[in-house]
CSV table of C-alpha atoms in Angstrom, one decimal:
chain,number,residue,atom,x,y,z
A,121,UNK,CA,14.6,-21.9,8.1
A,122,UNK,CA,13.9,-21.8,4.2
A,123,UNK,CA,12.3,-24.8,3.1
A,124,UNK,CA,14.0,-25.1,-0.6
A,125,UNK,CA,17.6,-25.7,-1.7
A,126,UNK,CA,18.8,-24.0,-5.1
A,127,UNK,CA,22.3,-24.0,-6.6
A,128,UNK,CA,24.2,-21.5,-5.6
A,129,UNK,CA,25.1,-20.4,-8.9
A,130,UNK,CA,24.4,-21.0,-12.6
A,131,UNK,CA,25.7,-19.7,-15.9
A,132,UNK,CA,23.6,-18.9,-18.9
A,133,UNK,CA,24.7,-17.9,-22.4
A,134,UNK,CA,22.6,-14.8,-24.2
A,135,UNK,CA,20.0,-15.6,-25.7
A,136,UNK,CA,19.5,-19.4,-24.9
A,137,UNK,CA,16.8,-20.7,-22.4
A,138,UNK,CA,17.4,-20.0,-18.3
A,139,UNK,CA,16.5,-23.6,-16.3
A,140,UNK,CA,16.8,-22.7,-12.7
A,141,UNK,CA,16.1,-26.2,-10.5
A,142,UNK,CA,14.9,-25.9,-7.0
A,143,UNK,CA,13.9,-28.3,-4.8
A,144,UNK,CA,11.6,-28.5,-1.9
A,145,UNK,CA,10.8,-31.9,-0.5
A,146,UNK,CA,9.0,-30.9,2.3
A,147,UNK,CA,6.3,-29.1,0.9
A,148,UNK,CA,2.8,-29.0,2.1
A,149,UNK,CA,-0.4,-29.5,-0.1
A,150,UNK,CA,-1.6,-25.9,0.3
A,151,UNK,CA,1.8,-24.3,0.5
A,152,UNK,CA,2.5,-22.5,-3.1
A,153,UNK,CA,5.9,-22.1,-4.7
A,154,UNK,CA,6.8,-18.4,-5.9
A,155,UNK,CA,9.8,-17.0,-7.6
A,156,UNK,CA,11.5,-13.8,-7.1
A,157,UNK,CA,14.8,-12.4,-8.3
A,158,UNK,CA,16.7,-9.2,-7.0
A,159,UNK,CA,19.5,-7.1,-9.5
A,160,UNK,CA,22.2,-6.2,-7.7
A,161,UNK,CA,20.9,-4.0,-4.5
A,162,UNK,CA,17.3,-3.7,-6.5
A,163,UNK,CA,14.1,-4.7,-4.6
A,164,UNK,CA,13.2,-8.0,-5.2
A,165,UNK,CA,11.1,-8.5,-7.7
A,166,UNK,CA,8.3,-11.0,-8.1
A,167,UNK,CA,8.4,-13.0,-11.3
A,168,UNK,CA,5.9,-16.2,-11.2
A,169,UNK,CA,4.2,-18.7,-8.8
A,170,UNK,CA,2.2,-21.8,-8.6
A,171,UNK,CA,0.9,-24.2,-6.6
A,172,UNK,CA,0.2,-27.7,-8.9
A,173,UNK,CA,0.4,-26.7,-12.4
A,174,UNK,CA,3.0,-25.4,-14.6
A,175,UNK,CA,2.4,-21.7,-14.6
A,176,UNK,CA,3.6,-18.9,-17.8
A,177,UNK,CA,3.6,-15.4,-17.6
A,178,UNK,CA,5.4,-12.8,-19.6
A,179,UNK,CA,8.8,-13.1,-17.8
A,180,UNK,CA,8.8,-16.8,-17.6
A,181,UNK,CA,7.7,-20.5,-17.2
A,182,UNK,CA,7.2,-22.4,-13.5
A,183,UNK,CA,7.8,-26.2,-14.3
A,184,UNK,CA,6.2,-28.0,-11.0
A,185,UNK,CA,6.6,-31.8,-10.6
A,186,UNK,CA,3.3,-34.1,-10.3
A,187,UNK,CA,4.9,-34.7,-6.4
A,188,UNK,CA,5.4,-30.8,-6.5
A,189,UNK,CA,8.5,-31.7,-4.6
A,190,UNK,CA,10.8,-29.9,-7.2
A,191,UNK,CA,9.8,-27.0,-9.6
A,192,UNK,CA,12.1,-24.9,-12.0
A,193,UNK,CA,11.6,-21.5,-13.2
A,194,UNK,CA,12.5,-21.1,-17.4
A,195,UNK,CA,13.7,-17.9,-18.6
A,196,UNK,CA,13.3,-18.8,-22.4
A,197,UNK,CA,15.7,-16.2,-24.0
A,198,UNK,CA,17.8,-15.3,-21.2
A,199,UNK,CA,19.4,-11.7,-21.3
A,200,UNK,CA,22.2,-9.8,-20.0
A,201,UNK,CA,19.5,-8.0,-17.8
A,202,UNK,CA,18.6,-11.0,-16.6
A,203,UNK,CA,21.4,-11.5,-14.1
A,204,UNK,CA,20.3,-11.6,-10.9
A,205,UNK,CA,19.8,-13.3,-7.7
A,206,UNK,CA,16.8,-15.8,-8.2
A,207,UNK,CA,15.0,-17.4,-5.1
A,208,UNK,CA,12.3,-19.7,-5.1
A,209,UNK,CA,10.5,-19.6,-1.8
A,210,UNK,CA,7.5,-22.3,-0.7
A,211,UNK,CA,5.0,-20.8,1.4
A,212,UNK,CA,1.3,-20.8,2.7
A,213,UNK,CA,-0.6,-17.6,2.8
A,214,UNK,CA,-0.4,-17.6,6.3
A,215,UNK,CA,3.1,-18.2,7.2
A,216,UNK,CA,5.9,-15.6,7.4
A,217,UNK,CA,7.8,-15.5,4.1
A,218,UNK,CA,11.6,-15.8,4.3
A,219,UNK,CA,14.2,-16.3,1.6
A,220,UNK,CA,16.9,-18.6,1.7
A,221,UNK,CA,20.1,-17.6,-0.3
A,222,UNK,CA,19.0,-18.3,-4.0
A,223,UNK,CA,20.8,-19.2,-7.3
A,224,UNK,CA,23.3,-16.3,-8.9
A,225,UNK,CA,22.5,-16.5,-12.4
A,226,UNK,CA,25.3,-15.2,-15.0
A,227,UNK,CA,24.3,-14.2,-18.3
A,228,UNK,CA,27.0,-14.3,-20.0
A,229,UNK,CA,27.5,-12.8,-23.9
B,220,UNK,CA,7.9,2.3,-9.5
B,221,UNK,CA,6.2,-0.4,-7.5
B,222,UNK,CA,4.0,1.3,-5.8
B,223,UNK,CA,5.9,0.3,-2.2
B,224,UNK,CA,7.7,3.9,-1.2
B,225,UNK,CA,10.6,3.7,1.2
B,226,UNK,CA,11.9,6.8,2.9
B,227,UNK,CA,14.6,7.6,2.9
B,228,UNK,CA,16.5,6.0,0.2
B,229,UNK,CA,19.6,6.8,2.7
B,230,UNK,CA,20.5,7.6,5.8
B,231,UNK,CA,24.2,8.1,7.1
B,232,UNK,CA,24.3,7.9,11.1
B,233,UNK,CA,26.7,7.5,13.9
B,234,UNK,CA,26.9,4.9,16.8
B,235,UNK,CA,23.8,5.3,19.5
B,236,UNK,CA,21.9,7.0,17.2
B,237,UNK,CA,18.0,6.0,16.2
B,238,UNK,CA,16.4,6.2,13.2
B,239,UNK,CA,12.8,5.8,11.5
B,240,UNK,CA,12.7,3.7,8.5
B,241,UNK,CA,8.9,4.4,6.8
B,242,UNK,CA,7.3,2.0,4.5
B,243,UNK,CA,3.8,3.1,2.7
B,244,UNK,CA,2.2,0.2,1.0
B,245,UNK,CA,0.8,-0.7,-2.6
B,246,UNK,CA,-2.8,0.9,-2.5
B,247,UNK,CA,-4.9,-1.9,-1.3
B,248,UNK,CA,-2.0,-3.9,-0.1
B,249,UNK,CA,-2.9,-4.5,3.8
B,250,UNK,CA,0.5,-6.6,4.8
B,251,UNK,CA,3.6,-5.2,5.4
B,252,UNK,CA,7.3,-7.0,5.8
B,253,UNK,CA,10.1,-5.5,6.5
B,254,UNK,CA,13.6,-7.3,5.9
B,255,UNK,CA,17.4,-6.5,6.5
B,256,UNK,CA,20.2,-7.0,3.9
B,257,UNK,CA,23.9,-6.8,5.0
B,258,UNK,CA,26.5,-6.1,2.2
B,259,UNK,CA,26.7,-10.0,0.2
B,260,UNK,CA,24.3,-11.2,2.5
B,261,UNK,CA,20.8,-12.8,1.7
B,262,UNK,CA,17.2,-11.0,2.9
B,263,UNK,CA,16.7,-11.6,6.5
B,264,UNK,CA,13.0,-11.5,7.8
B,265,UNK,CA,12.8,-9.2,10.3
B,266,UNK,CA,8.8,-8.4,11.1
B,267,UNK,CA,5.5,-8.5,9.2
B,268,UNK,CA,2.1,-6.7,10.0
B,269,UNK,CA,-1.0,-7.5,8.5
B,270,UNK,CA,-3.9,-4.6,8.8
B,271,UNK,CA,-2.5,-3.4,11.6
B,272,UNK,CA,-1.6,-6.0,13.8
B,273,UNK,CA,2.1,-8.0,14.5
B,274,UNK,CA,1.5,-11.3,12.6
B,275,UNK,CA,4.7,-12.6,12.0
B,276,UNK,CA,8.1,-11.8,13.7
B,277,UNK,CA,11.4,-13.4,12.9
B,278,UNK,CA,14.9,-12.4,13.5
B,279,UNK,CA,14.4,-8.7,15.1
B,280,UNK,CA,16.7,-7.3,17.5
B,281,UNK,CA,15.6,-5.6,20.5
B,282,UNK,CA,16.6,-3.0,19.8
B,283,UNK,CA,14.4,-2.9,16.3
B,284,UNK,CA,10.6,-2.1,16.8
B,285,UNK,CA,8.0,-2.0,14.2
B,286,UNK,CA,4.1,-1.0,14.2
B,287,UNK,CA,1.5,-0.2,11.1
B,288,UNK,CA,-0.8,2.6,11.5
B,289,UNK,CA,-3.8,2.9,10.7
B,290,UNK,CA,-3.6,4.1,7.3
B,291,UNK,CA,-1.1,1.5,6.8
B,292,UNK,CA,1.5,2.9,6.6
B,293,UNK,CA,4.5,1.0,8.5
B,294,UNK,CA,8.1,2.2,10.7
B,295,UNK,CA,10.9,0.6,11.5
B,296,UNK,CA,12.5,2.0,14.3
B,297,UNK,CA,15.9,0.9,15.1
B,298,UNK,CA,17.7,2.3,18.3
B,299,UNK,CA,21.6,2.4,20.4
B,300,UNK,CA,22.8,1.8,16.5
B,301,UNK,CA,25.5,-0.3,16.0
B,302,UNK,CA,28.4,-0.6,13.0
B,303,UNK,CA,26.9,-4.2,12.2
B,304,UNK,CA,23.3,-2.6,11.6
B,305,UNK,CA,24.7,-1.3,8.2
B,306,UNK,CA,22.4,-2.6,5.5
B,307,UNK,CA,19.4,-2.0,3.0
B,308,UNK,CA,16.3,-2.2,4.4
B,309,UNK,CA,13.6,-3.4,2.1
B,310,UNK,CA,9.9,-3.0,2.9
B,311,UNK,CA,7.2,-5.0,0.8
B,312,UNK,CA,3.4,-5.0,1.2
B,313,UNK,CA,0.9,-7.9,0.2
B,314,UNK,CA,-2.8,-7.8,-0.1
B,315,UNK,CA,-3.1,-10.8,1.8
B,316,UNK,CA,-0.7,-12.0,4.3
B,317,UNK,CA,-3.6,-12.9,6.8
B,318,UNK,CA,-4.7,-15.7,8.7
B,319,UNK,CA,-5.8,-17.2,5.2
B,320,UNK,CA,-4.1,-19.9,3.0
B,321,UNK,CA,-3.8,-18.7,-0.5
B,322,UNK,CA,-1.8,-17.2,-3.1
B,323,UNK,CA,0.2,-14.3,-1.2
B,324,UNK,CA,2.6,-12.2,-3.7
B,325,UNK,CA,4.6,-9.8,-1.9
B,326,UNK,CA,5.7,-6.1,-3.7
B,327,UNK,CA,9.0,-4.7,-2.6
B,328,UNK,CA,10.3,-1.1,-2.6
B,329,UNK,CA,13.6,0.2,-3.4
B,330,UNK,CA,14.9,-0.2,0.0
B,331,UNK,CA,16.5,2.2,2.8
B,332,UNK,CA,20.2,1.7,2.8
B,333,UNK,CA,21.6,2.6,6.4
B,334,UNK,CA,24.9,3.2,7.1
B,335,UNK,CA,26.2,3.8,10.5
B,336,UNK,CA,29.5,5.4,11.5
């Protein structure tokens, strides 16, 4: 019962910039939109969340449409280490938090 | 190191058996999830506790139980093991997870990989 749909799978040279879309139509106005991404059989990890505006940490940049229907998470200068399974999950505080299948991103040299 | 711990790291078991999966939280952190992983497969939401008390339950077998202690600590007990229960477990904790809207960022540990014979 995820509530976003990502591609299943995305290539990215070294070194160029990471634009993984996801969408999520349904979303409610107090419902935030986070981004995790798990390396191989790693823990996820948590990377960036938002709920209106466009959001930049140290790992990357959360792009969040004005009908916060869509987002998509930047990597700027994607690396080799940077390959990973990346889901992008929309949930309130209060709800149970469940993944859906995510985007494989490739790095690729 | 997060700051979730996960014991153990890996357990090898045989049919019928039960194990304990434990799960100690982030300092501070008073929500804890606990989610399977079958080989290629994505994270499937099992339970989630939240200072003690159920608050969210999803796709848990029967035979799986799960409680948080008072310390908050967390156990996954899984029982009358099958082959198809192979997988990581992965336990993450959250400081809120409540009956509150807001920003809720969950932590994960390094997971618990069962295998069963």
């Amino acid at each position: 019962d995820a509530k976003t749909t990502q591609p299943p799978s995305m290539d990215c040279a070294e070194g160029r910039a990471a634009n993984l879309p996801c969408n999520h139509s349904t979303i409610s106005g107090n419902e935030y939109v986070y981004w995790y991404r798990q390396i191989h059989s790693q823990g996820p990890q948590y990377i960036i969340h938002g709920l209106k505006n466009n959001e930049t940490n140290e790992m990357a940049s959360l792009i969040i449409t004005e009908d916060r229907k869509s987002s998509t998470l930047i990597l700027p200068h994607a690396t080799l280490r940077d390959t990973a399974v990346y889901y992008c999950i929309v949930n309130g505080g209060y709800q149970k938090v469940t993944f859906g299948t995510g985007t494989k991103l490739q790095v690729i040299p | 190191d997060s700051g979730v711990t996960q014991t153990p790291k890996h357990l090898i078991t045989a049919t019928g058996q039960r194990v304990t999966l434990r799960c100690s939280p982030r300092s501070g952190d008073l929500s804890v999830y606990w989610y399977q992983q079958s080989l290629d497969q994505g994270l499937q939401f099992l339970i989630q506790y939240y200072n003690g008390e159920e608050r969210a339950k999803g796709n848990i077998l029967e035979r799986f139980s799960a409680q948080q202690f008072p310390d908050l600590h967390s156990e996954l007990n899984l029982s009358s093991l099958e082959l198809g229960d192979s997988a990581l477990y992965f336990c993450a904790s959250s400081v809120e997870g409540g009956p509150t809207t807001g920003a809720n960022v969950l932590t994960f540990g390094a997971g618990s990989r069962l295998t069963v014979l």
